[in-house]
Amino acid sequence: MNLYLNQAAELVARFFRFGGSLPAVLKLLSDDDLMAWWVESLNAKLDANPFEQTVEEQIAALRVQNVAGNWGISEDVFERLAQTAPAWPKGKDAYRSLRIRFGEGDDGVALTFERHAAAVKRVHAKFWRWDLLLSAKTPYNGEDVERLRLLNGNQSHHTVVEWIVIDDLSANRKRTDITLVRGSKSLADEGLVLGWLFPKRVEAIDYDKWSAWYCAGYELNVPENDEEPWQHVPCVYRDLRDGATDLDANWRSSDDSGYSVPLLRE
């Protein structure tokens, strides 16, 4: 009880110290609507995403990568994005982001992956990528082996630049494995875009408050490691030892709660 009273006294003292007044206190005590607004505003602030970006900031970041990567995105696309941006979603780990795909089918899947992986590397001073996280067909035992594919099928891959919304990047941390929570709305290349568009979110990864994430809309084939194909799932994570941003992959049976399996908004 004494602790509660001490905290209440400190709250009142801070209220006045930051410009509050006795008339304001009396108004709060007598006006239910005002009190409700005050509490709702405070809760909204507590639930706000500290990594929120304006539309202008996001388009500027895309312009930088467009030039650095020689992506060839035209000015009319930037104008369309500026005019069609959805509102920033509510939620502490919710994001307005982008889907940026290049080319069609198998070749497009590989090109998109490599361009975004290169952008992640450009943005982060320390970067590491698993040697077996490959995007195009690569020889193994004398045969060209397919390495990376979309869960939705590579035929679904088309050139596009558009807004997307992720309501909870921390979704599905509690699970028995990835396969039970992944689906048609799982992030694929969209998860890589987050890696370069929101570098501070990557740098915040601590596997407790802020998770790493799987790009479970991808399937990865690693015959060097697996008896069965398509057992791995790419992920974006941070090495806590040296602070490097890493592109890696893990077994699709992973239940590690330090990693999320986020979904796109329906």
PDB file of N, CA and C in Angstrom, residues 138-145 147 223-226:
ATOM      1  N   THR A 138      22.230 -24.488 -58.369  1.00  0.00           N
ATOM      2  CA  THR A 138      23.661 -24.618 -58.102  1.00  0.00           C
ATOM      3  C   THR A 138      24.043 -26.092 -58.178  1.00  0.00           C
ATOM      4  N   PRO A 139      25.199 -26.413 -58.756  1.00  0.00           N
ATOM      5  CA  PRO A 139      25.590 -27.824 -58.890  1.00  0.00           C
ATOM      6  C   PRO A 139      25.756 -28.527 -57.544  1.00  0.00           C
ATOM      7  N   TYR A 140      25.291 -29.762 -57.498  1.00  0.00           N
ATOM      8  CA  TYR A 140      25.525 -30.643 -56.360  1.00  0.00           C
ATOM      9  C   TYR A 140      25.553 -32.076 -56.878  1.00  0.00           C
ATOM     10  N   ASN A 141      26.642 -32.763 -56.611  1.00  0.00           N
ATOM     11  CA  ASN A 141      26.828 -34.133 -57.107  1.00  0.00           C
ATOM     12  C   ASN A 141      26.621 -34.230 -58.616  1.00  0.00           C
ATOM     13  N   GLY A 142      27.125 -33.213 -59.315  1.00  0.00           N
ATOM     14  CA  GLY A 142      27.090 -33.254 -60.769  1.00  0.00           C
ATOM     15  C   GLY A 142      25.791 -32.815 -61.404  1.00  0.00           C
ATOM     16  N   GLU A 143      24.824 -32.362 -60.610  1.00  0.00           N
ATOM     17  CA  GLU A 143      23.545 -31.921 -61.158  1.00  0.00           C
ATOM     18  C   GLU A 143      23.212 -30.518 -60.655  1.00  0.00           C
ATOM     19  N   ASP A 144      22.536 -29.742 -61.506  1.00  0.00           N
ATOM     20  CA  ASP A 144      22.044 -28.435 -61.073  1.00  0.00           C
ATOM     21  C   ASP A 144      20.824 -28.636 -60.183  1.00  0.00           C
ATOM     22  N   VAL A 145      20.901 -28.111 -58.976  1.00  0.00           N
ATOM     23  CA  VAL A 145      19.851 -28.334 -57.982  1.00  0.00           C
ATOM     24  C   VAL A 145      19.150 -27.017 -57.671  1.00  0.00           C
ATOM     25  N   ARG A 147      17.448 -24.341 -55.454  1.00  0.00           N
ATOM     26  CA  ARG A 147      17.807 -23.999 -54.076  1.00  0.00           C
ATOM     27  C   ARG A 147      16.731 -23.237 -53.312  1.00  0.00           C
ATOM     28  N   PRO A 223      20.910 -29.627 -50.020  1.00  0.00           N
ATOM     29  CA  PRO A 223      21.257 -31.056 -50.096  1.00  0.00           C
ATOM     30  C   PRO A 223      22.558 -31.399 -49.385  1.00  0.00           C
ATOM     31  N   GLU A 224      23.432 -30.408 -49.207  1.00  0.00           N
ATOM     32  CA  GLU A 224      24.674 -30.651 -48.483  1.00  0.00           C
ATOM     33  C   GLU A 224      24.419 -31.033 -47.020  1.00  0.00           C
ATOM     34  N   ASN A 225      23.269 -30.589 -46.481  1.00  0.00           N
ATOM     35  CA  ASN A 225      22.956 -30.817 -45.068  1.00  0.00           C
ATOM     36  C   ASN A 225      21.799 -31.777 -44.832  1.00  0.00           C
ATOM     37  N   ASP A 226      20.889 -31.885 -45.799  1.00  0.00           N
ATOM     38  CA  ASP A 226      19.616 -32.562 -45.565  1.00  0.00           C
ATOM     39  C   ASP A 226      19.458 -33.807 -46.429  1.00  0.00           C
TER      40      ASP A 226
END
